[in-house]
Amino acid sequence: MKINIEGLLVYFPYDYIYPEQYSYMLELKRTLDAKGHGVLEMPSGTGKTISLLSLIVAYQKAFPLEVTKLIYCSRTVPEIEKVVEELRKLMEFYSKETGESNNFLALALSSRKNLCIHPEVSALRFGKEVDGKCHSLTASYIRAQRHSNADLPACSFYEEFDAVGRQVPLPAGVYNLDDLKDFGRRKGWCPYYLARYSILHANIVVYSYHYLLDPKIADLVSKELSKKSIVVFDEAHNIDNVCIDSMSVNITRRTLDNCHKNVDTLQNTIQKIKETDTAKLKEEYRRLVEGLKEANVARETDVYLANPVLPDEILREAVPGTIRTAEHFVGFLRRFLEYLKSRLRVQHVVQESAPQFLKDIFDKVCIDRKPLRFCAERLQSLLRTLEIADIADFSAVTLISNFATLVSTYSQGFTIIIEPFEDRTPTIANPVLHFSCMDPSIAIKPVFQRFQSVIITSGTLSPLDIYPRILDFRPVTVASFTMTLARTCLCPLIVGRGNDQVALSSKFETREDFAVIRNYGNLLLEMSAIVPDGIVAFFTSYVYMENIVAAWYEQGILENIQRNKLIFIETQDAAETSMALEKYQEACENGRGAILLSVARGKVSEGIDFVHHFGRAVIMFGVPYVYTQSRILKARLEYLRDQFQIRENDFLTFDAMRHAAQCVGRAIRGKTDYGLMIFADKRYARADKRGKLPRWIQEHISDGSLNLTVDETVHLSKHFLRQMAQPFRQEDQLGLSLLTLEQLQSEEMLQKIAQIAHQT
Amino acid sequence: MASLSEEVLLVLKKVRQRKQDGTLYLMAERIAWGPEGKDRFTVSHLYADIRCQKISPDGKAKVQLQLVLHTGESTTFHFSNESSAIKDRDAAKELLQQLLPKFKKKANKELEEKNRMLQEDPVLFQLYKDLVVSQVISAEEFWANKLGGVNNTDPALFNNKQEVGISGAFLADIRPQTDGCNGLRYNLTADIIESVFRTYPAVKEKYSENVPHNLTEKEFWTCFFQSHYFHRDRINTGTQDIFSECAKQDEKGLKSMVIQGVKNPFVDLLTLDDKTLDEGYGVSTTLPSTSNANRTVKESSNYAIIKRFNHHSAMVLAAGSHFWTPLCITLPAQFFFYIFFETSSTDGNSRDSDFFQPPVKKVKLQEAIEYDDLQRVNRPKTVPLNLKKSDRYAHGPVPLQSQQYTTSQEIINSVNYIRHEMANYKPNLTQVLSSTVASSAIAALSPGGVLMQTGAQQAINQMIPTEVQGELKHLYVAAGELLRHFWSCFPVNTPFLEEKVMKMKSNLERFQMTKLRPFQEKIQRQYLSTNLTGHLEEMFQTAYNKFHAWQTRRMMRKT
């Protein structure tokens, strides 16, 4: 269908449209018109992705000069592939309707592991190995060496791409990861480098967050992307954690030992080169004197995306003399290393700020702030000069140098915590230095500054106002959309009591209470008897789940559950969990039914959808608060309070509720799906918790279902499931939650739609 | 059935059945029981009919032995001899234990199936009697055609008995009970044992290794329940029992399943992340290390429970799902597990290549992005049923006869078609018959008319006694079956068919001699019209003609 969104002709590749999709596109259009940033929350399963794509592609076609590129960031590889497939559908619709062949280039980019077609390299299992191996075949000096010695192994795909691949741009079309691989195989080109090269002129790029948010990767991949791009962060409810992760560093004794070895290797290599090829080192020295001028020029002319690890100031300066020669730099690294080692020999926990750390290091080993700031840059230069083949081996020293640069660059937003042992095992010495980022806005700042529109969207972003605050940006649109439903296909219930009136809660005081554990078991047992197919249960943490499972086993509850359904349990081993997941789905498929016990914040809760019969009920045992005793978290909470005036409790509750909403939201996909959402903790009934759930869940919680017993829950669930089992046809939805073009154009409907978007 | 010279293996007196005293006899082929003072058996079961035996637990007051038949019925014997009840019962049990497996092998699946078919289909049974029992054709020939035909046309009919999966809680059903003196008693049934074997092939292996050479059955299961293997929360370190090996084997199985990975890329957590953080970066790297050294005993036992549950569920699932494949039905459980592991390992190998993945992935991707309610559906138009009382529709009588169902679209089409035809219908009055000619034609075509003389059904009904009719019917069916065999040989293009056609011809002749002739003579004796078998003869003659034609042609080719 073709829709008119405030004067913009949008091709929408379906015959019908949900009212909230229309509303969503409206808000999105306004955001793009204003060239500003937006925060949009729309329930999962209401076709968020296709709405986004339809509108932005239409916008790009209408204003090709104002918006040149869409950068779509998603979280997981399957998500990325889904987005590209939806895009393909849209493009097919375009060419069918307009009769012209499509002139858009859209492609997905992923790591080498997912794109490599080299028979040996792609057979490796881990991403890091693939990267390392690839690097050892394709690094520039390796290839230079090959000129003199033709026996060295080469990657024919890369050579072929390098020889001819850059001359002809990738023909227009939609390329998923597999399509890129196919194309690469046909042409004999390396798909990874082809994709990396092609994103510069592609109209639409789909990749994962890290390519934009992690400074180490963004600097390689994304820095030349056009300023006139629209950036979309989908599933962005965890974006602050991604930002923080990419900027935080942990140093253990093992890191330092590895680093030691690295430095030794560096020294030996320098010695060797000195004997054979001093010119090379001299050349490097000259370069360093001239400074990082090139980078500076590029940034000033706004060609590159800024790198938060490479602050503006140092670009204008030359590398300081103390670390300019290779030997001096290695000596410098050694001193720094010894200092870190001495710091790790503490007996008690130390927490200090970056300036304190710098003062201490100056006092103890006379290392200045300035050379520290150049550490990362200097090491890169040295590694290039020394022609080190396998960069992966040098990860330890790279880590240390990154740490040095970060700690000397940012006086605020970071904290240093040195713990001599783990809290749980105080007798085993295992010192760790955490250099922890507390301010997610540092990593994302360049993105907001550079690109004209950044859209942050997800199914669960409530409360909406908190994201602009913690990411430090000013959105022009903030909206939350509800789900229009012809039948209430989600049924949130809050179970507060057991049948024996024991209050159910996962709070610390009652965590070991057998009465609570037993009642939780009863709840699961009763539900397993009435819910068809799959049930997913989430616990607040892995340890808590282990304890409960053990208790249930001893009490014989699990045995009784097994009479109704098979039980699968998430473990800390990803491969094992994957197998359990597949078996779980198999059991749901063949009608036996199964229960999956899983952990909020775990991999399953983050990346796996339980659509239709794979999840007819989600049970959330307890409120998934983060482990509050961690010092890093405490420091972060303090920082949030001081800098952003966000109270500790508010943030913790917000964090817990977004994870709870994520977990329960996994079960609903689309309006034909249905599922029970059971919150088994009496604390959910409180207004401060409930109010932080997304609006589309909140509005279905009735006052009567705030403090149910297990029996009442079973009763309500039975009723709900019976109702849902009735046939549900398209005609039932039409006009209410599903619109035809004519219905969409009626005045009355437009008024109704205006109410869907909930402005805050 | 009781042959005179039956060998009696064991006689037990004072055995009650249905509160009646009597004697139990175990004979070479059957078990029988007769009430006191009478010389006939009121209960008699062939060993082949018995599915299993059950005995009452040791502590119980009544000493009983129960026989469960394949049909589901059961018979209970109560041993009431005070002094030697248990001894008697055990003697019977031991003997049965030795005898039953022998007969079980005999009554294999195929025979059962044939038996069932014969019982369900009286026509087939009659045919079987006519052709096989009278040795016109051999049993194999008969079944080769029948079973194959049934299998090919309707596998659902053949497999209509669905294999039952294993209950997920079968181990939970073994409820231990205290026996009052500081011990536990486990109730084991044949079903549970079978479930254990099917789910844990390693245990079955142990069983066949050790029972009865090293351990008695009872000792074996006692061991099993005492073992750390059964109590899965324990960590099996350094235990000496025979099941520690099973645990290791399970571990291996689990590991191989894990290594094999998953086929659906959407649940593969390993490939979910696009770019993991390098080591050393990130906030949350302080997870408790998973190495066993750091784990407390409690934690690792918890971990063991979780792992076992996953494994158990996977095995139960596998045991259930694999019985769908017809290949496994005839195989004993342990073989089937080998097959399972073998196929899975080959799967694991082929998975690495890219060529294996895309189809699954493509389908899953398409599934994931599909919004079916946003699309206009193009299903065939249906006629909505306008029901005044819907419950009458749901509960009303249902016609049993099978019908040729047509879709509503077809009905609508044909109605439209007829309406269209009728609208355009114009009688062509110049070419109709005159009324006299028409009525004479109708008369000629009516029963008894000139053209309908051969079909004088009424006459046959009245003229011929019913038993002759029945016999004739059987003859027709049997002859039809033989002729079908005969004609199915043409065209004769393989040596096998050649041989068969020769044989079938002689079969036909034999049939004519042994069945048809006596029948003809019989009806002659009864002074009935010999014309009854005319058609049969004719069919035989046609077959012979065909045969001769074929033979002469073959001779000519040969010479």
Short mmCIF file of C-alpha atoms in Angstrom, two decimals, chain A residues 134 178 202 314 365 409 436 539 684:
data_model
loop_
_atom_site.label_atom_id
_atom_site.label_comp_id
_atom_site.label_asym_id
_atom_site.label_seq_id
_atom_site.Cartn_x
_atom_site.Cartn_y
_atom_site.Cartn_z
CA CYS A 134 43.11 -13.18 8.43
CA ASP A 178 25.01 -14.98 2.72
CA ALA A 202 25.97 2.15 0.21
CA ILE A 314 46.65 15.33 21.09
CA VAL A 365 57.76 6.33 38.87
CA THR A 409 42.56 11.73 28.90
CA SER A 436 35.53 1.38 34.72
CA PHE A 539 15.28 -16.07 37.46
CA TYR A 684 5.85 -5.63 41.13
#
